[in-house]
Short mmCIF file of C-alpha atoms in Angstrom, two decimals:
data_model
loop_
_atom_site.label_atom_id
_atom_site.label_comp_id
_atom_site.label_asym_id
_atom_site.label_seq_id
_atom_site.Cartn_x
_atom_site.Cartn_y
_atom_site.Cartn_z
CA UNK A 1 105.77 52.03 99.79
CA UNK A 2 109.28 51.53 101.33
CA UNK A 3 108.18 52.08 104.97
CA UNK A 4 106.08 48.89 103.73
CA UNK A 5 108.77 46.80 102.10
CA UNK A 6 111.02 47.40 105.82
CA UNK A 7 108.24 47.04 107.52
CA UNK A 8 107.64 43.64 105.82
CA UNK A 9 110.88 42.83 105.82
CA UNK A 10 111.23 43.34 109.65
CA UNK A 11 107.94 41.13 110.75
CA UNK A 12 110.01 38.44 108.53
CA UNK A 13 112.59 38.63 110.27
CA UNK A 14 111.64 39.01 113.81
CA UNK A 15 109.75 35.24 113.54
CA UNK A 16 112.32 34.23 111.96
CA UNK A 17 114.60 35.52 114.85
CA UNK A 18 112.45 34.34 117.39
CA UNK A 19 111.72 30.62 116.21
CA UNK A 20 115.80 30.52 116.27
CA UNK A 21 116.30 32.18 119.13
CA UNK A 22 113.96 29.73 121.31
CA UNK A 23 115.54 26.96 119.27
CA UNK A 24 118.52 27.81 120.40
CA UNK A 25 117.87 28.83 123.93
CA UNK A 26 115.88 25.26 124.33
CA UNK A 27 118.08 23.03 122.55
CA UNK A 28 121.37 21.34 122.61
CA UNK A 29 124.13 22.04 120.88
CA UNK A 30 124.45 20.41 118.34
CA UNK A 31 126.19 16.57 118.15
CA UNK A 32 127.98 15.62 115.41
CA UNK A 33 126.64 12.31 115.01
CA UNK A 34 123.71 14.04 112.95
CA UNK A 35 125.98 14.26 110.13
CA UNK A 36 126.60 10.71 110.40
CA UNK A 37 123.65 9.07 111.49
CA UNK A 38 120.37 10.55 110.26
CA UNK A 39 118.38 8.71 112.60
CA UNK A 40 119.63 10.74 116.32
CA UNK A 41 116.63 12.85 117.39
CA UNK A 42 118.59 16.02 117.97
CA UNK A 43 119.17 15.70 113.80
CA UNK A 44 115.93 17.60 113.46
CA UNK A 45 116.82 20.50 115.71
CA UNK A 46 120.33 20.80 114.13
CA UNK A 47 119.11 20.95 110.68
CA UNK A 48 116.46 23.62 111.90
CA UNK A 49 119.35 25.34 113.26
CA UNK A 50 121.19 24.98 110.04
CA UNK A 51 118.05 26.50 107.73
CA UNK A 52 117.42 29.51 110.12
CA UNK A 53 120.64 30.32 111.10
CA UNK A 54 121.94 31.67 107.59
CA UNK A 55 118.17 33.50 107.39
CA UNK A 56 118.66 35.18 110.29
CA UNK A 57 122.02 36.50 110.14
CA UNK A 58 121.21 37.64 106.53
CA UNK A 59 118.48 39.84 107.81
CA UNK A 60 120.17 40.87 110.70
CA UNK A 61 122.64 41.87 108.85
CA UNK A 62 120.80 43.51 106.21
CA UNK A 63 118.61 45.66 108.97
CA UNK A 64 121.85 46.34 110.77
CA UNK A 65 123.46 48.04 107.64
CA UNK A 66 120.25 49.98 107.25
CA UNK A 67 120.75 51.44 110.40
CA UNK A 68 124.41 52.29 109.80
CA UNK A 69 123.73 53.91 106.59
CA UNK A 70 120.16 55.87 108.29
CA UNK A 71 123.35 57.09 111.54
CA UNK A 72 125.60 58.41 107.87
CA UNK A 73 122.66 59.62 105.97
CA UNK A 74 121.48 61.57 109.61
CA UNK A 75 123.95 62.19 111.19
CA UNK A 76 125.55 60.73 114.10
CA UNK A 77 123.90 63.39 116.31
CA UNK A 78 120.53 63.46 115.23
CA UNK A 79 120.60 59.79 114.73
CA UNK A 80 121.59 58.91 118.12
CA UNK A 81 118.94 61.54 119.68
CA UNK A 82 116.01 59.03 119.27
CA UNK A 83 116.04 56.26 121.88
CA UNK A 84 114.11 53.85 119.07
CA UNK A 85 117.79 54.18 117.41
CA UNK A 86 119.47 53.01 120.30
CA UNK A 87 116.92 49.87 120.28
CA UNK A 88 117.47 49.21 117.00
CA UNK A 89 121.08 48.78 116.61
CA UNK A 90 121.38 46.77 120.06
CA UNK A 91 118.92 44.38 118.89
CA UNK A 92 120.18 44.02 115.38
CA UNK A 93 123.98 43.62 116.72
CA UNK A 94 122.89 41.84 119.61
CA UNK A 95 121.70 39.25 117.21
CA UNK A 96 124.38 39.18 115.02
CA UNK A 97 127.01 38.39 117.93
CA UNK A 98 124.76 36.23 119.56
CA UNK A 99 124.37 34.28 116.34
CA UNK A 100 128.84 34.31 116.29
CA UNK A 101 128.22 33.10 119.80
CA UNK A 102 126.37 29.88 118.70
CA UNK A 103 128.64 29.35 115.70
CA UNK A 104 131.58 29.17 117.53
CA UNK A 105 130.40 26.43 120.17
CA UNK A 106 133.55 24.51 119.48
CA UNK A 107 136.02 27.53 120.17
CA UNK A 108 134.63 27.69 123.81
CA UNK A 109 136.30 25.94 126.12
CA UNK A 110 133.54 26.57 128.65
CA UNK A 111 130.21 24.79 128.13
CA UNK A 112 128.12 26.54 130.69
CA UNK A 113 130.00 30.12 129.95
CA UNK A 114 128.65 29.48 126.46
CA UNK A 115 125.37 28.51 127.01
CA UNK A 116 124.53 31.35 129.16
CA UNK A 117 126.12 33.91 127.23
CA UNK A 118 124.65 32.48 123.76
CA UNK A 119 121.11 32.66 125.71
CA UNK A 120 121.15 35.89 127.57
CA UNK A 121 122.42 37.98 124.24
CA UNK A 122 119.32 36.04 122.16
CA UNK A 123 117.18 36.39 124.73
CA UNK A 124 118.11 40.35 125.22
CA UNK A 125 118.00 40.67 121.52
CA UNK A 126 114.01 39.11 121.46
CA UNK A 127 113.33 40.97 124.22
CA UNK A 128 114.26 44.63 122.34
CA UNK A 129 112.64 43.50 119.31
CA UNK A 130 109.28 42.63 120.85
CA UNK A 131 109.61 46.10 122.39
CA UNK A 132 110.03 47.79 118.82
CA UNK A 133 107.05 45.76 117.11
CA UNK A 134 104.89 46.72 119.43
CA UNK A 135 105.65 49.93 118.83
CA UNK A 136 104.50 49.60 115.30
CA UNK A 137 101.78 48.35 117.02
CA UNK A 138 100.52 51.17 119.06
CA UNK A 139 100.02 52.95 115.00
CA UNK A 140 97.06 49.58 114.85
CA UNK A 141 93.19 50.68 115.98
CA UNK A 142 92.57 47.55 117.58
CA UNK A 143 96.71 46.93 119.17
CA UNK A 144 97.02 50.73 120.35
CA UNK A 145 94.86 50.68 123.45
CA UNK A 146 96.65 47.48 124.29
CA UNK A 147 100.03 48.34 123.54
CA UNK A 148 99.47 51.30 125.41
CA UNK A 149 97.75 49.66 128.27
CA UNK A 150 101.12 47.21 129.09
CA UNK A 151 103.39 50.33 128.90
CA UNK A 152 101.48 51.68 131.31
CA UNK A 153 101.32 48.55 133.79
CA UNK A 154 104.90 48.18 132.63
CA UNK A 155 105.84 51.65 133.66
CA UNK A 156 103.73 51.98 137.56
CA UNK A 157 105.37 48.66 138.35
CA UNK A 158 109.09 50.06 137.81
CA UNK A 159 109.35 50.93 141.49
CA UNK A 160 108.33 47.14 142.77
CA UNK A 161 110.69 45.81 139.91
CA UNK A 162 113.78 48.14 141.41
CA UNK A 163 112.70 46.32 144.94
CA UNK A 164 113.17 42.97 143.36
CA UNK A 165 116.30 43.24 141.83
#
């Protein structure tokens, strides 16, 4: 019943973090005039921002503490011997500064420094998250085979992805 309840509680908040990460990756930043003038069509998107932002730093923060009390309640060894542990905190604090990142727009003096580091640690963040859910997934009669299908395809490509980059 409480792998059910996290497990819940996760799904919730990895759409949340994804509808406010691609917000946030496709949008603006913010103007002020939306606090002034209700009628500027970036309003919408900053008021989105404003609903989901709270939402997702709550659960963030909430699965991040889990974690920290699962590495106490463990052990930091045994905690840190399971790579899912090492996805789960860099998501979850990847998140959580990425969300600092977009709060403190004003503080930056550099716009483009900003944007691409607010993007790049919410995209990274999505990116390990997707990888944990399907995870879960693979558990799933009908997800397994696929899960396990684009791990493999994932995993024989490796060597023409290292010739890319």
């Amino acid at each position: 019943r409480l792998f059910f309840v996290q497990f819940s509680f996760f799904i919730f908040s990895l759409i949340v973090v994804i509808i406010f990460s691609f917000n946030a990756v496709v949008s603006k930043p913010p103007d002020l005039t939306c606090l002034h003038d209700s009628a500027v069509e970036a309003c919408w998107a900053y008021t989105t921002e404003r609903v989901l932002l709270p939402v997702v730093l709550f659960s963030c923060t909430c699965l991040f503490t889990i974690e920290v009390m699962q590495v106490g309640q463990e052990g930091v060894l045994t905690y840190f011997s399971s790579l899912w542990n090492y996805i789960d905190l860099a998501s979850f604090g990847l998140q959580i500064v990425g969300d600092i990142c977009w709060l403190s727009h004003a503080a930056w003096d550099d716009e483009k420094l900003w944007r691409t580091t607010t993007r790049s640690l919410l995209a990274f963040s999505v990116l390990l998250m997707t990888v944990k859910t399907m995870y879960f997934a693979r558990g799933f009669s009908q997800w397994g085979p696929l899960v396990r299908m684009f791990f493999q395809i994932i995993f024989d490509l490796q060597a023409f992805l290292m010739i890319l980059l």
